[in-house]
Amino acid sequence: MLTLHEATIRFGGLTAVDHVSFTVEKGQIFGVIGPNGAGKTTLFNLVSGVHKLSSGSITFNGRELGKLEPYQIAQAGIARTYQNINLFSNLTVLENVKSGRHIKSKSGLAAAIFRTPAQKKEEAAIHEKCMELLTFMGLEQKADLLAKNLSYGEQRRLEIARAMASEPQLLLLDEPAAGMNSTEKVELTEMIRKIRDTGITILLVEHDMKLVMRVTDRIAVLNFGKMIALDEPEAIQNNPEVIAAYLGGGIDA
């Protein structure tokens, strides 16, 4: 589904992602780990079009992404969340999810102004779909609350629901467990599996090693922008180079 080939980006004299190559297969939960500054979020920014490649290529379902803008990449079927929560704080929970559905809307400005039957039908369908997503994420009872009034863990789930509103084929989750307590992390682990079971492929950046080892099918490890390992979780947690660069010892997963 997603292929990076020698993906590289330089900021002046700094090479943030250095000739990284891997493939994410349809239906996988694929993890990317590494110490702070390893290039993980920069890699996400390359896939989602925030940054442009200096060299190499990224293809999604055989389509080159390098020259596409972020909205075009979203239209192609890739959605993402962010390391720092990036919600519309003063909109309701439901309105936040609807904002992620906008890319699927076909009604134009005139239809919205004159409230045509087709526009009303589409608006009703958007409402129904977004409520389904809130139910899926366990937030349906909070649809009318302002996003800023949710707990931290609920805001994380809302951000995932908003990303799913565009019906992506590939979902990029950038440190979804950041700031969560142990109970919320267990719930998140099950939620990630549930999302995969709906047919969405997942590319995951995460610092919580127990979560990564339990939920992923394959893992790429970055260090100073370079990929130092690519394997299944058990092999990664026993890889001496990975342990030396990042983990500092074995993982009790």
mmCIF file of C-alpha atoms in Angstrom:
data_model
loop_
_atom_site.group_PDB
_atom_site.id
_atom_site.type_symbol
_atom_site.label_atom_id
_atom_site.label_comp_id
_atom_site.label_asym_id
_atom_site.label_seq_id
_atom_site.Cartn_x
_atom_site.Cartn_y
_atom_site.Cartn_z
ATOM 1 C CA MET A 1 0.000 0.000 0.000
ATOM 2 C CA LEU A 2 2.710 2.493 1.034
ATOM 3 C CA THR A 3 6.298 2.337 -0.198
ATOM 4 C CA LEU A 4 9.164 4.597 0.808
ATOM 5 C CA HIS A 5 12.243 4.273 -1.387
ATOM 6 C CA GLU A 6 15.397 6.068 -0.254
ATOM 7 C CA ALA A 7 13.188 8.810 1.240
ATOM 8 C CA THR A 8 15.403 11.743 2.243
ATOM 9 C CA ILE A 9 14.809 15.282 3.483
ATOM 10 C CA ARG A 10 17.436 17.898 4.324
ATOM 11 C CA PHE A 11 16.995 21.146 6.188
ATOM 12 C CA GLY A 12 20.117 23.101 5.291
ATOM 13 C CA GLY A 13 23.021 20.983 6.510
ATOM 14 C CA LEU A 14 20.802 18.681 8.595
ATOM 15 C CA THR A 15 19.571 15.423 7.079
ATOM 16 C CA ALA A 16 16.441 14.675 9.137
ATOM 17 C CA VAL A 17 15.403 11.546 7.217
ATOM 18 C CA ASP A 18 18.244 9.767 5.464
ATOM 19 C CA HIS A 19 17.544 7.260 2.662
ATOM 20 C CA VAL A 20 14.739 5.433 4.474
ATOM 21 C CA SER A 21 13.062 2.545 2.643
ATOM 22 C CA PHE A 22 10.210 0.287 3.765
ATOM 23 C CA THR A 23 6.816 -0.986 2.627
ATOM 24 C CA VAL A 24 3.558 -1.014 4.575
ATOM 25 C CA GLU A 25 1.238 -3.791 3.432
ATOM 26 C CA LYS A 26 -2.535 -3.432 3.344
ATOM 27 C CA GLY A 27 -4.088 -4.452 6.675
ATOM 28 C CA GLN A 28 -0.897 -4.043 8.718
ATOM 29 C CA ILE A 29 -0.269 -2.076 11.872
ATOM 30 C CA PHE A 30 3.222 -0.801 11.109
ATOM 31 C CA GLY A 31 5.253 0.915 13.847
ATOM 32 C CA VAL A 32 8.014 3.507 13.585
ATOM 33 C CA ILE A 33 10.119 3.984 16.719
ATOM 34 C CA GLY A 34 13.313 5.752 17.692
ATOM 35 C CA PRO A 35 14.708 8.229 20.214
ATOM 36 C CA ASN A 36 13.711 11.889 20.291
ATOM 37 C CA GLY A 37 15.002 13.647 17.195
ATOM 38 C CA ALA A 38 15.274 10.415 15.206
ATOM 39 C CA GLY A 39 13.082 11.774 12.390
ATOM 40 C CA LYS A 40 9.804 9.978 13.127
ATOM 41 C CA THR A 41 7.418 12.937 12.922
ATOM 42 C CA THR A 42 9.375 14.345 9.982
ATOM 43 C CA LEU A 43 8.745 11.023 8.246
ATOM 44 C CA PHE A 44 5.007 11.433 8.905
ATOM 45 C CA ASN A 45 5.197 14.963 7.530
ATOM 46 C CA LEU A 46 6.733 13.595 4.333
ATOM 47 C CA VAL A 47 4.001 10.979 3.894
ATOM 48 C CA SER A 48 1.213 13.487 4.586
ATOM 49 C CA GLY A 49 2.709 16.187 2.338
ATOM 50 C CA VAL A 50 3.624 18.741 5.006
ATOM 51 C CA HIS A 51 7.260 18.508 3.902
ATOM 52 C CA LYS A 52 8.596 17.717 0.429
ATOM 53 C CA LEU A 53 11.268 15.125 -0.273
ATOM 54 C CA SER A 54 14.803 16.235 -1.068
ATOM 55 C CA SER A 55 15.313 12.916 -2.854
ATOM 56 C CA GLY A 56 13.811 9.444 -3.076
ATOM 57 C CA SER A 57 10.143 8.592 -3.509
ATOM 58 C CA ILE A 58 6.951 7.789 -1.604
ATOM 59 C CA THR A 59 4.156 5.917 -3.375
ATOM 60 C CA PHE A 60 0.667 5.083 -2.127
ATOM 61 C CA ASN A 61 -1.266 2.423 -4.020
ATOM 62 C CA GLY A 62 1.219 2.948 -6.835
ATOM 63 C CA ARG A 63 0.722 6.733 -6.952
ATOM 64 C CA GLU A 64 3.686 9.038 -6.377
ATOM 65 C CA LEU A 65 2.993 11.417 -3.481
ATOM 66 C CA GLY A 66 6.060 13.641 -3.771
ATOM 67 C CA LYS A 67 4.455 16.513 -5.688
ATOM 68 C CA LEU A 68 0.993 16.356 -4.106
ATOM 69 C CA GLU A 69 -0.319 18.897 -1.614
ATOM 70 C CA PRO A 70 -1.617 17.701 1.779
ATOM 71 C CA TYR A 71 -5.273 18.026 0.736
ATOM 72 C CA GLN A 72 -4.589 15.928 -2.373
ATOM 73 C CA ILE A 73 -2.923 13.254 -0.247
ATOM 74 C CA ALA A 74 -5.965 13.288 2.050
ATOM 75 C CA GLN A 75 -8.220 12.874 -0.989
ATOM 76 C CA ALA A 76 -6.057 9.925 -2.075
ATOM 77 C CA GLY A 77 -6.904 8.132 1.183
ATOM 78 C CA ILE A 78 -4.358 9.083 3.858
ATOM 79 C CA ALA A 79 -5.369 10.745 7.150
ATOM 80 C CA ARG A 80 -3.345 11.587 10.248
ATOM 81 C CA THR A 81 -3.397 12.671 13.859
ATOM 82 C CA TYR A 82 -0.778 14.870 15.518
ATOM 83 C CA GLN A 83 1.735 14.500 18.326
ATOM 84 C CA ASN A 84 0.200 17.542 20.019
ATOM 85 C CA ILE A 85 -3.602 17.555 20.179
ATOM 86 C CA ASN A 86 -4.850 19.751 17.349
ATOM 87 C CA LEU A 87 -8.616 20.020 17.824
ATOM 88 C CA PHE A 88 -10.992 22.945 17.318
ATOM 89 C CA SER A 89 -11.349 23.593 21.043
ATOM 90 C CA ASN A 90 -14.406 25.845 20.860
ATOM 91 C CA LEU A 91 -16.381 23.626 18.494
ATOM 92 C CA THR A 92 -18.434 20.714 19.742
ATOM 93 C CA VAL A 93 -17.222 17.146 19.632
ATOM 94 C CA LEU A 94 -19.596 16.429 16.747
ATOM 95 C CA GLU A 95 -18.543 19.553 14.840
ATOM 96 C CA ASN A 96 -14.905 18.509 15.113
ATOM 97 C CA VAL A 97 -15.670 15.160 13.502
ATOM 98 C CA LYS A 98 -17.781 16.855 10.809
ATOM 99 C CA SER A 99 -14.793 19.052 9.945
ATOM 100 C CA GLY A 100 -12.900 15.881 9.031
ATOM 101 C CA ARG A 101 -15.776 14.779 6.815
ATOM 102 C CA HIS A 102 -15.697 17.955 4.721
ATOM 103 C CA ILE A 103 -13.372 16.369 2.172
ATOM 104 C CA LYS A 104 -16.174 13.935 1.248
ATOM 105 C CA SER A 105 -18.731 16.719 0.737
ATOM 106 C CA LYS A 106 -19.913 17.339 -2.831
ATOM 107 C CA SER A 107 -22.318 20.266 -2.292
ATOM 108 C CA GLY A 108 -20.971 23.647 -3.356
ATOM 109 C CA LEU A 109 -21.422 27.133 -1.926
ATOM 110 C CA ALA A 110 -24.659 27.817 -3.807
ATOM 111 C CA ALA A 111 -26.250 24.584 -2.553
ATOM 112 C CA ALA A 112 -25.275 25.469 1.011
ATOM 113 C CA ILE A 113 -26.714 28.994 0.719
ATOM 114 C CA PHE A 114 -30.026 27.900 -0.819
ATOM 115 C CA ARG A 115 -30.275 24.685 1.234
ATOM 116 C CA THR A 116 -31.130 22.498 -1.736
ATOM 117 C CA PRO A 117 -32.706 19.066 -1.160
ATOM 118 C CA ALA A 118 -29.451 17.402 -2.244
ATOM 119 C CA GLN A 119 -27.467 19.504 0.221
ATOM 120 C CA LYS A 120 -29.862 18.701 3.070
ATOM 121 C CA LYS A 121 -29.632 14.990 2.263
ATOM 122 C CA GLU A 122 -25.862 15.138 2.217
ATOM 123 C CA GLU A 123 -25.780 17.045 5.519
ATOM 124 C CA ALA A 124 -27.986 14.404 7.127
ATOM 125 C CA ALA A 125 -25.691 11.645 5.835
ATOM 126 C CA ILE A 126 -22.646 13.479 7.236
ATOM 127 C CA HIS A 127 -24.357 13.799 10.619
ATOM 128 C CA GLU A 128 -25.215 10.096 10.669
ATOM 129 C CA LYS A 129 -21.716 9.002 9.676
ATOM 130 C CA CYS A 130 -20.065 11.238 12.261
ATOM 131 C CA MET A 131 -22.341 9.989 15.021
ATOM 132 C CA GLU A 132 -21.410 6.424 14.014
ATOM 133 C CA LEU A 133 -17.747 7.328 14.456
ATOM 134 C CA LEU A 134 -18.377 8.888 17.849
ATOM 135 C CA THR A 135 -20.182 5.716 18.904
ATOM 136 C CA PHE A 136 -17.255 3.640 17.627
ATOM 137 C CA MET A 137 -14.885 5.752 19.745
ATOM 138 C CA GLY A 138 -17.172 5.741 22.802
ATOM 139 C CA LEU A 139 -17.899 9.466 22.604
ATOM 140 C CA GLU A 140 -21.508 9.530 21.402
ATOM 141 C CA GLN A 141 -22.801 10.811 24.754
ATOM 142 C CA LYS A 142 -20.466 13.806 24.524
ATOM 143 C CA ALA A 143 -21.336 14.891 20.984
ATOM 144 C CA ASP A 144 -22.665 18.293 22.078
ATOM 145 C CA LEU A 145 -19.844 19.149 24.505
ATOM 146 C CA LEU A 146 -17.125 21.561 23.495
ATOM 147 C CA ALA A 147 -13.950 19.670 22.601
ATOM 148 C CA LYS A 148 -11.962 21.578 25.236
ATOM 149 C CA ASN A 149 -14.188 20.125 27.967
ATOM 150 C CA LEU A 150 -13.241 16.515 27.225
ATOM 151 C CA SER A 151 -10.632 14.672 29.249
ATOM 152 C CA TYR A 152 -7.186 14.310 27.704
ATOM 153 C CA GLY A 153 -7.771 10.702 26.671
ATOM 154 C CA GLU A 154 -11.155 11.604 25.165
ATOM 155 C CA GLN A 155 -9.554 14.399 23.153
ATOM 156 C CA ARG A 156 -7.076 11.872 21.757
ATOM 157 C CA ARG A 157 -9.954 9.605 20.732
ATOM 158 C CA LEU A 158 -11.798 12.547 19.195
ATOM 159 C CA GLU A 159 -8.780 13.385 17.075
ATOM 160 C CA ILE A 160 -8.709 9.805 15.782
ATOM 161 C CA ALA A 161 -12.456 9.958 15.047
ATOM 162 C CA ARG A 162 -11.953 13.169 13.069
ATOM 163 C CA ALA A 163 -9.169 11.550 11.032
ATOM 164 C CA MET A 164 -11.392 8.527 10.339
ATOM 165 C CA ALA A 165 -14.203 10.784 9.102
ATOM 166 C CA SER A 166 -12.468 11.105 5.728
ATOM 167 C CA GLU A 167 -12.677 7.290 5.335
ATOM 168 C CA PRO A 168 -8.919 6.816 4.895
ATOM 169 C CA GLN A 169 -7.300 3.654 3.631
ATOM 170 C CA LEU A 170 -4.170 4.518 5.629
ATOM 171 C CA LEU A 171 -4.262 6.184 9.061
ATOM 172 C CA LEU A 172 -1.126 7.821 10.472
ATOM 173 C CA LEU A 173 -1.140 7.949 14.278
ATOM 174 C CA ASP A 174 1.557 10.247 15.706
ATOM 175 C CA GLU A 175 2.166 9.280 19.354
ATOM 176 C CA PRO A 176 -1.505 8.614 20.159
ATOM 177 C CA ALA A 177 -0.679 7.393 23.689
ATOM 178 C CA ALA A 178 1.255 10.531 24.689
ATOM 179 C CA GLY A 179 -0.005 11.810 28.030
ATOM 180 C CA MET A 180 -2.368 8.896 28.624
ATOM 181 C CA ASN A 181 -2.559 6.952 31.858
ATOM 182 C CA SER A 182 -2.151 3.161 31.948
ATOM 183 C CA THR A 183 -5.890 2.456 31.696
ATOM 184 C CA GLU A 184 -6.279 4.779 28.718
ATOM 185 C CA LYS A 185 -3.312 3.095 27.017
ATOM 186 C CA VAL A 186 -4.923 -0.335 27.359
ATOM 187 C CA GLU A 187 -8.140 1.063 25.852
ATOM 188 C CA LEU A 188 -6.138 2.692 23.054
ATOM 189 C CA THR A 189 -4.408 -0.607 22.231
ATOM 190 C CA GLU A 190 -7.777 -2.286 21.745
ATOM 191 C CA MET A 191 -9.063 0.706 19.769
ATOM 192 C CA ILE A 192 -6.133 0.537 17.338
ATOM 193 C CA ARG A 193 -6.878 -3.135 16.719
ATOM 194 C CA LYS A 194 -10.575 -2.339 16.211
ATOM 195 C CA ILE A 195 -9.692 0.339 13.658
ATOM 196 C CA ARG A 196 -7.483 -2.127 11.775
ATOM 197 C CA ASP A 197 -10.316 -4.646 11.824
ATOM 198 C CA THR A 198 -12.529 -2.152 9.932
ATOM 199 C CA GLY A 199 -10.092 -2.415 7.014
ATOM 200 C CA ILE A 200 -7.900 0.618 7.731
ATOM 201 C CA THR A 201 -4.127 0.155 7.538
ATOM 202 C CA ILE A 202 -2.223 1.932 10.322
ATOM 203 C CA LEU A 203 1.204 3.575 10.417
ATOM 204 C CA LEU A 204 2.061 4.291 14.051
ATOM 205 C CA VAL A 205 4.730 6.445 15.708
ATOM 206 C CA GLU A 206 4.824 5.829 19.446
ATOM 207 C CA HIS A 207 7.230 6.041 22.409
ATOM 208 C CA ASP A 208 5.364 3.564 24.621
ATOM 209 C CA MET A 209 7.261 0.390 23.832
ATOM 210 C CA LYS A 210 4.823 -1.980 25.504
ATOM 211 C CA LEU A 211 1.998 -0.634 23.350
ATOM 212 C CA VAL A 212 4.117 -0.818 20.181
ATOM 213 C CA MET A 213 5.274 -4.366 20.845
ATOM 214 C CA ARG A 214 1.756 -5.583 21.569
ATOM 215 C CA VAL A 215 -0.095 -4.005 18.672
ATOM 216 C CA THR A 216 2.226 -3.838 15.648
ATOM 217 C CA ASP A 217 2.942 -6.408 12.936
ATOM 218 C CA ARG A 218 6.257 -4.887 11.836
ATOM 219 C CA ILE A 219 8.500 -2.110 13.139
ATOM 220 C CA ALA A 220 11.023 0.234 11.550
ATOM 221 C CA VAL A 221 13.593 1.793 13.896
ATOM 222 C CA LEU A 222 15.101 5.202 13.156
ATOM 223 C CA ASN A 223 18.178 6.737 14.721
ATOM 224 C CA PHE A 224 19.539 10.122 13.614
ATOM 225 C CA GLY A 225 17.324 9.907 10.531
ATOM 226 C CA LYS A 226 18.638 6.535 9.392
ATOM 227 C CA MET A 227 16.751 3.255 9.560
ATOM 228 C CA ILE A 228 18.773 0.841 11.686
ATOM 229 C CA ALA A 229 16.313 -2.060 11.858
ATOM 230 C CA LEU A 230 13.167 -3.393 10.181
ATOM 231 C CA ASP A 231 11.570 -6.529 11.568
ATOM 232 C CA GLU A 232 8.777 -8.085 13.621
ATOM 233 C CA PRO A 233 8.342 -6.875 17.233
ATOM 234 C CA GLU A 234 10.055 -9.829 18.932
ATOM 235 C CA ALA A 235 13.142 -9.492 16.763
ATOM 236 C CA ILE A 236 13.233 -5.720 17.278
ATOM 237 C CA GLN A 237 13.159 -5.949 21.064
ATOM 238 C CA ASN A 238 16.111 -8.348 20.974
ATOM 239 C CA ASN A 239 18.145 -6.444 18.377
ATOM 240 C CA PRO A 240 21.428 -5.304 19.993
ATOM 241 C CA GLU A 241 21.731 -2.216 17.772
ATOM 242 C CA VAL A 242 18.208 -1.121 18.654
ATOM 243 C CA ILE A 243 18.809 -1.698 22.345
ATOM 244 C CA ALA A 244 22.038 0.295 22.224
ATOM 245 C CA ALA A 245 20.501 3.183 20.266
ATOM 246 C CA TYR A 246 17.179 3.531 22.013
ATOM 247 C CA LEU A 247 15.792 0.979 24.395
ATOM 248 C CA GLY A 248 18.638 0.752 26.856
ATOM 249 C CA GLY A 249 17.819 -2.851 27.720
ATOM 250 C CA GLY A 250 15.272 -5.565 27.086
ATOM 251 C CA ILE A 251 11.544 -4.895 27.060
ATOM 252 C CA ASP A 252 9.195 -6.672 29.399
ATOM 253 C CA ALA A 253 6.301 -6.736 26.935
#
